C-alpha atoms as one frame of an Amber mdcrd trajectory, in Angstrom:
protein
 161.726  -5.544 156.403 164.026  -7.193 158.892 165.651  -4.660 161.230 169.178
  -5.284 162.446 169.823  -4.524 166.110 173.297  -3.271 167.004 175.101  -4.513
 170.087 174.854  -1.051 171.593 171.080  -1.015 171.018 170.765  -4.518 172.459
 172.438  -3.373 175.699 169.949  -0.495 175.935 167.002  -2.761 175.127 168.042
  -5.218 177.814 168.121  -2.340 180.282 164.511  -1.525 179.422 163.571  -5.229
 179.595 165.165  -5.411 183.043 162.955  -2.491 184.132 159.904  -4.418 182.912
 161.042  -7.518 184.801 161.695  -5.617 187.990 158.952  -2.931 187.934 156.172
  -4.837 186.124 153.568  -3.605 188.657 154.316   0.075 187.975 152.569   1.944
 185.164 154.989   1.488 182.254 154.452   2.690 178.695 156.550   2.735 175.565
 157.721   6.342 175.903 158.935   5.720 179.471 160.707   2.528 178.439 162.159
   4.213 175.374 163.666   6.862 177.683 165.348   4.098 179.695 166.777   2.709
 176.451 167.777   6.200 175.241 165.750   5.760 172.048 162.719   7.327 170.397
 159.498   5.397 171.078 159.189   4.230 167.486 162.768   3.020 167.209 162.470
   1.383 170.639 159.339  -0.567 169.680 160.773  -1.739 166.354 164.140  -2.663
 167.840 162.569  -4.411 170.827 160.445  -6.596 168.554 163.441  -7.345 166.298
 165.609  -8.299 169.290 163.111 -10.240 171.425 160.448 -11.390 168.992 157.522
  -9.569 170.641 156.347  -6.054 171.316 157.254  -4.272 174.546 153.600  -4.386
 175.605 153.384  -8.130 174.865 156.531  -8.765 176.910 155.282  -6.704 179.817
 151.880  -8.448 179.830 153.584 -11.833 179.740 155.626 -10.832 182.817 152.453
  -9.630 184.557 150.593 -12.841 183.742 153.549 -14.878 184.971 153.465 -13.041
 188.318 149.648 -13.271 188.436 149.848 -17.024 188.098 152.051 -17.231 191.182
 149.717 -15.004 193.194 146.654 -16.957 192.033 148.270 -20.265 193.042 148.642
 -18.925 196.603 144.862 -18.485 196.707 144.754 -15.696 199.308 143.887 -12.878
 196.871 140.863 -12.440 194.599 141.328 -12.215 190.846 140.579  -8.474 191.051
 143.231  -7.965 193.733 145.767  -9.917 191.674 144.913  -7.843 188.608 145.780
  -4.602 190.401 148.721  -6.156 192.265 150.535  -6.972 188.989 149.979  -3.479
 187.568 146.926  -3.928 185.343 144.225  -1.274 185.533 141.421  -3.107 183.693
 140.088  -6.426 184.988 138.593  -7.183 181.559 141.834  -6.653 179.689 143.789
  -8.601 182.326 141.343 -11.544 182.151 141.400 -11.571 178.348 145.187 -11.568
 178.149 145.506 -14.137 180.951 143.064 -16.451 179.139 144.916 -15.916 175.839
 148.304 -16.781 177.314 147.361 -19.468 179.854 144.413 -21.128 178.123 141.984
 -20.728 181.009 140.463 -17.804 182.879 142.131 -16.427 186.017 139.207 -17.685
 188.106 139.506 -21.199 186.727 143.261 -21.153 187.182 142.884 -19.996 190.809
 140.214 -22.611 191.551 142.113 -25.685 190.388 144.688 -27.585 192.400 148.381
 -26.803 191.885 150.183 -29.357 194.056 151.391 -31.418 191.092 154.174 -28.924
 190.379 155.268 -28.602 194.008 158.165 -31.055 193.586 159.569 -29.219 190.570
 162.417 -26.805 191.399 161.346 -23.160 190.978 163.952 -22.528 188.209 162.458
 -25.354 186.132 158.868 -24.443 186.928 159.496 -20.912 185.697 160.615 -22.223
 182.297 157.869 -24.801 181.938 154.998 -22.592 183.135 155.891 -19.434 181.212
 152.741 -18.231 179.431 152.806 -18.960 175.695 150.920 -17.094 172.997 149.086
 -18.588 169.999 148.528 -22.000 171.513 152.205 -22.962 171.588 152.702 -25.834
 174.000 154.270 -25.144 177.372 158.060 -25.402 177.103 157.894 -25.068 173.301
 161.281 -24.546 171.783 163.047 -25.354 175.034 164.327 -28.485 176.605 165.300
 -28.863 180.190 167.939 -31.265 181.409 169.493 -31.802 184.789 173.147 -30.662
 184.754 175.974 -31.078 187.192 175.082 -31.033 190.886 171.406 -31.447 190.087
 170.916 -27.989 188.629 168.370 -27.517 185.853 169.721 -26.266 182.515 167.397
 -24.871 179.793 168.531 -25.285 176.251
């Protein structure tokens, strides 16, 4: 059954999503996020999935993997340190989710060279390197063009 999300609920859901974006390294669970959205945990989970196409946990883990990729590219932290830095408490679960979303293990990602993307503006790199689930190609469903004054525009 397709659930309809009201504008009022969408505002509350975006508030919870903003908390996940900002505080991804803190311990966050559905009841705490539901409190931010002023909803029951069940209604929050259903509404979040209806509005954003993935579960709150899936969204949070995608954010954590996104941040982990940036830390791993720097190369000054071990995979275990990165795991805890982004708010994960289990190295095994972190590695499994990272591998699922990125297509290679955190160790392999950290070990390879990353200079090829250095010339890409950060706003474009964020779009193109966002972890994708289920083998979807990087940038799937999005195109990037250069707009006025050289700014990148995703569409």
